[in-house]
Short mmCIF file of C-alpha atoms in Angstrom, two decimals:
data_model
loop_
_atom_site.label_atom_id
_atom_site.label_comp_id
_atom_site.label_asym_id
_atom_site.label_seq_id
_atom_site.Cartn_x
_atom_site.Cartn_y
_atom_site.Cartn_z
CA UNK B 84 176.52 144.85 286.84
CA UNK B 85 179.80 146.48 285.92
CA UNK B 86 182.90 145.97 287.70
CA UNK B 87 185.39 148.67 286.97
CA UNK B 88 188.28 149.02 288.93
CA UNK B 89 191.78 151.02 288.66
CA UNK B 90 195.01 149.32 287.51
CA UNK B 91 197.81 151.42 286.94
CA UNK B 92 200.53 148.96 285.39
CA UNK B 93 203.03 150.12 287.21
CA UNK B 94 201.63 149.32 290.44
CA UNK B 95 198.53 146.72 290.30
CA UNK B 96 198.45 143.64 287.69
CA UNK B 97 195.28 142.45 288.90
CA UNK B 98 191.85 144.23 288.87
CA UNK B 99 190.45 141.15 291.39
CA UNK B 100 193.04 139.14 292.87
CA UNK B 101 192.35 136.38 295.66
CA UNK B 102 193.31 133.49 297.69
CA UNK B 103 190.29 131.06 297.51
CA UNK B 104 187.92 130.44 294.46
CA UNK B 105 185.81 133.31 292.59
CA UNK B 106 182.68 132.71 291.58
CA UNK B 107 180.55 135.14 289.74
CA UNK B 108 176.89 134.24 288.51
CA UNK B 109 175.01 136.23 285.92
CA UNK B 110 176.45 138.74 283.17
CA UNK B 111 178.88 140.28 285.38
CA UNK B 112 181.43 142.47 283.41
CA UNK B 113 185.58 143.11 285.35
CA UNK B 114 187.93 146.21 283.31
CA UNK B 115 189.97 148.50 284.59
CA UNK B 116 190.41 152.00 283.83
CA UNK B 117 192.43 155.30 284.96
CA UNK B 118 191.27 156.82 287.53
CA UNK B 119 193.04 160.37 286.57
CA UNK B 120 191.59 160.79 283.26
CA UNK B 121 187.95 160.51 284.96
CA UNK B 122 185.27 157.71 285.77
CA UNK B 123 185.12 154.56 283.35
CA UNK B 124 184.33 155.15 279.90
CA UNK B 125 184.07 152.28 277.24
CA UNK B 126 185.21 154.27 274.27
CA UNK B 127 187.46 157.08 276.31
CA UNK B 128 189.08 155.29 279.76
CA UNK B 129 189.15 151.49 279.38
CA UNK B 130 192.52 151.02 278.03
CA UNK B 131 193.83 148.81 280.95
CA UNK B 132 192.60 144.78 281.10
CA UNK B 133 190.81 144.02 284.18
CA UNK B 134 192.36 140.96 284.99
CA UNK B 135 191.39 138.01 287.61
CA UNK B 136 193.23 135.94 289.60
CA UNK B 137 193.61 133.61 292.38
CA UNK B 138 195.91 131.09 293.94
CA UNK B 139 193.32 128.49 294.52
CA UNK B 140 193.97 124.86 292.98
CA UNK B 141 190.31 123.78 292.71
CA UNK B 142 188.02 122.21 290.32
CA UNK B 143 186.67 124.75 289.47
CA UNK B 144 189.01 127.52 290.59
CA UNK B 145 187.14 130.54 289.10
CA UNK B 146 183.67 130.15 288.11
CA UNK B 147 182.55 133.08 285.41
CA UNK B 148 179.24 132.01 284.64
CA UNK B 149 178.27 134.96 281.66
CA UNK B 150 180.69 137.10 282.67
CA UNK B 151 182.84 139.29 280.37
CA UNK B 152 186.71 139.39 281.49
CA UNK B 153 188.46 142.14 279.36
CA UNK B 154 191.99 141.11 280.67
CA UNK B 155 193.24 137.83 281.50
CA UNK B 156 192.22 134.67 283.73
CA UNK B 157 194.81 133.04 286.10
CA UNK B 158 195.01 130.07 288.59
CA UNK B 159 197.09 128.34 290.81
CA UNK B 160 198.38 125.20 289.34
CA UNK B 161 196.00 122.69 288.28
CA UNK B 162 193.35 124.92 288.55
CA UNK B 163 190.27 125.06 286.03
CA UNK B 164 188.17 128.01 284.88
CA UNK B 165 184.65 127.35 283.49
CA UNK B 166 182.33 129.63 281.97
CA UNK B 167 183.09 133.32 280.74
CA UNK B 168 184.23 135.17 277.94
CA UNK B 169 187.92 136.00 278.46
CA UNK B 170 189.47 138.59 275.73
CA UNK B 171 193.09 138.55 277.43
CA UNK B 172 193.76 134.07 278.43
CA UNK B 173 194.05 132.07 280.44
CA UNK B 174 196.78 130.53 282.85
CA UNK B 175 197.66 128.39 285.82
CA UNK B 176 200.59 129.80 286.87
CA UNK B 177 199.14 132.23 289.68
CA UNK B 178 201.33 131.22 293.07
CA UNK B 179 202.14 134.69 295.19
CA UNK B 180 201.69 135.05 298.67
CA UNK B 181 199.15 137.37 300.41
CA UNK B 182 200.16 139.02 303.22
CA UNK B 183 197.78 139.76 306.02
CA UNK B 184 196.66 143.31 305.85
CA UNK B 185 196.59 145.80 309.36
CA UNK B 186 193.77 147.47 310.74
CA UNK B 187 194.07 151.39 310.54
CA UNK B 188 196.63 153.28 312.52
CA UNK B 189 193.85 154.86 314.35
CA UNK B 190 190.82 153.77 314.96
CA UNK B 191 188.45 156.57 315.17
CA UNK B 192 185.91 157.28 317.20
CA UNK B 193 182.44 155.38 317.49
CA UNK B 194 179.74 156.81 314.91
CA UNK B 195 176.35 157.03 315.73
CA UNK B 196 173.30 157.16 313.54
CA UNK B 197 171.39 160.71 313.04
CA UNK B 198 167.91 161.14 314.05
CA UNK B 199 167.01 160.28 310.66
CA UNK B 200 168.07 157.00 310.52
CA UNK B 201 170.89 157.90 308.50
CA UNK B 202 174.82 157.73 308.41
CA UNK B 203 176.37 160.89 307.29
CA UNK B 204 180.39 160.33 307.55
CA UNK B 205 182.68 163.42 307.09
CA UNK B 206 186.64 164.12 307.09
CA UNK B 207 188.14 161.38 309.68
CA UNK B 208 188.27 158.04 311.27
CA UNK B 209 185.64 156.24 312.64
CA UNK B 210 184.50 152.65 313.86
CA UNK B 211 181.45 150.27 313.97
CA UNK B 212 180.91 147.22 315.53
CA UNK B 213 179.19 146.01 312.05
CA UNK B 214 177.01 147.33 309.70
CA UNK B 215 173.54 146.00 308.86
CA UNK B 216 170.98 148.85 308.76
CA UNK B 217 170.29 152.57 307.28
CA UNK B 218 172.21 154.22 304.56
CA UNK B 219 175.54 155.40 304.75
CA UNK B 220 176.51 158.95 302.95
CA UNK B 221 180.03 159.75 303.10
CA UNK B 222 181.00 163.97 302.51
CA UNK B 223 184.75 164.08 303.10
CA UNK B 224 187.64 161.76 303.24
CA UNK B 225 186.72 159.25 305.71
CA UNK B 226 188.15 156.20 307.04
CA UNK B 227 186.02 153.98 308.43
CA UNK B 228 187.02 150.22 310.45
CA UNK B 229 183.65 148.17 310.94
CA UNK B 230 185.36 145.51 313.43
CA UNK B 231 182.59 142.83 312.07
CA UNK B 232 180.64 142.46 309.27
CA UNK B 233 179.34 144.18 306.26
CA UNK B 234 175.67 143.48 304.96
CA UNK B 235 173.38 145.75 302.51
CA UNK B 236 170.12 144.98 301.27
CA UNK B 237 166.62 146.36 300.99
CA UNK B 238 166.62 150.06 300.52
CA UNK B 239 170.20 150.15 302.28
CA UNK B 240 173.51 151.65 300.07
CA UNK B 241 176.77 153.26 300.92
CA UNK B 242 176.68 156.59 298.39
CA UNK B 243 179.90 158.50 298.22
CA UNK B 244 179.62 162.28 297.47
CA UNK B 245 181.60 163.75 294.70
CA UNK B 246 184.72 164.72 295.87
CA UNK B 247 184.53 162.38 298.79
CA UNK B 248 186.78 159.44 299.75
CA UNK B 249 186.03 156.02 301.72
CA UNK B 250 188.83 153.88 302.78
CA UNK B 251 186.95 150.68 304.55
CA UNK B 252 188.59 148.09 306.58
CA UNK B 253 186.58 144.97 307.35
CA UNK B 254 186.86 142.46 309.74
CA UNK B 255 183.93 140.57 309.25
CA UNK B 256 182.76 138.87 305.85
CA UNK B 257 181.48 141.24 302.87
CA UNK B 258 178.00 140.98 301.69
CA UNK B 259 176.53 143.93 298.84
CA UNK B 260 173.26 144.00 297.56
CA UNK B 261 170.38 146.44 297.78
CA UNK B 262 171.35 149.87 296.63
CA UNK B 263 175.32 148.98 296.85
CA UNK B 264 178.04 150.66 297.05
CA UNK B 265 176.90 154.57 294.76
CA UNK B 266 180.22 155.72 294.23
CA UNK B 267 179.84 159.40 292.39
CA UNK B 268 180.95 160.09 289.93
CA UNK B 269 182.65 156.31 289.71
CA UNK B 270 186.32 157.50 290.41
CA UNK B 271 187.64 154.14 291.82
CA UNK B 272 189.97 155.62 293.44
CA UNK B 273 187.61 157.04 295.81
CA UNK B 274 186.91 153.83 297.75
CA UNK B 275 189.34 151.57 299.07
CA UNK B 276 188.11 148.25 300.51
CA UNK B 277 190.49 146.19 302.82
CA UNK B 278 189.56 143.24 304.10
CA UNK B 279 191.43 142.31 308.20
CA UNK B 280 191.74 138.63 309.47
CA UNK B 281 188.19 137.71 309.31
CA UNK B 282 187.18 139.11 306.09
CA UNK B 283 187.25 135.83 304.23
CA UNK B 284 184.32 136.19 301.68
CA UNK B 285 183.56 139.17 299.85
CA UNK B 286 179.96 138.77 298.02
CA UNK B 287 178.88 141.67 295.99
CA UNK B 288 175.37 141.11 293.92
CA UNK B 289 172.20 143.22 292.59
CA UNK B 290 172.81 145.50 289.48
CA UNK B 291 174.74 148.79 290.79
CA UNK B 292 178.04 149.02 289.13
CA UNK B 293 181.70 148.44 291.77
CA UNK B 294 183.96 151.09 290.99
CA UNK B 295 186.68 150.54 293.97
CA UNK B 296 190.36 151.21 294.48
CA UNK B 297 192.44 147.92 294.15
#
């Protein structure tokens, strides 16, 4: 698994930033890349560090396991970091606040699943209760509030169509597997994922590559 994720400079410092502990198991890999000079590319668009974070104070903070962290590592203060191999350092000098984030202006109206047991989301807002079932295809710029949680396994996958866009709120906890999240052709800045009051664990597993908006 690959996590890529954008991280302009002048706006994010963090590709994965948090308030509680981060654990990753496996050989997960974090960078960041620019969105505007096309999907992530080792040799051609990964000039900016994906860096971690989080304010937590624990023993251990951030857990890496084999991951690969081509930016830095940062915790709150007295916070440890164990496993890993970090090309940018380490710190525990992370201490910012996180404000709470607000569902979307307008909700949307309720979607419904086709006759073919499938979710096919075009241009505009929408809301579910949660979602726990049949793929999801979005074909336009879509916003889309699931007031509860998130869980994909099985056969199950959000895909993202090129020239498509999926800004997701969640107010419910995050759980990825099965097919994932297929974002085409891996422009994070096609998928946005904001987590409401509610959303306080975001688990993403399985081997499809994360390309998301920070």
């Amino acid at each position: 698994m690959r996590v890529a994720v954008t991280n302009p400079p002048t706006i994010f410092s963090k590709a994965l930033a948090t308030s509680g502990p981060i654990s990753m198991v496996g050989h997960p890999g974090v960078s960041g890349f620019d969105s505007r000079l096309g999907p992530f590319n080792a040799l051609t668009n990964n000039s900016v560090p994906g860096s971690i974070a989080t304010d937590s104070t624990a023993n251990p903070a951030i857990s890496l396991g084999g991951a690969t962290i081509s930016g830095s590592v940062s915790t709150g203060p007295g916070g440890t970091i164990t496993g890993g191999t970090i090309a940018g350092g380490t710190n525990n000098n992370m201490n910012v606040y996180f404000p709470s984030n607000s569902p979307p202006a307008t909700p949307g109206s309720i979607l419904s699943e086709t006759s073919s047991n499938i979710w096919n989301i075009g241009n505009g807002s929408y809301q579910l209760s949660s979602y726990n079932g049949d793929p999801m295809i979005i074909t336009g710029n879509a916003t889309l509030w699931v007031n509860g949680p998130i869980s994909i396994s099985g056969t199950s996958y959000i895909q993202i169509m090129p020239g498509a866009k999926l800004t997701l709120y969640v107010s419910g906890n995050v759980d990825i597997g099965g097919g994932g999240v297929i974002n085409n052709p891996g422009l994070a800045a096609n998928l946005s994922l904001i987590g409401l009051t509610g959303c306080t664990s975001v688990y993403y597993h399985g081997t499809p590559d994360f390309h998301r908006n920070h």
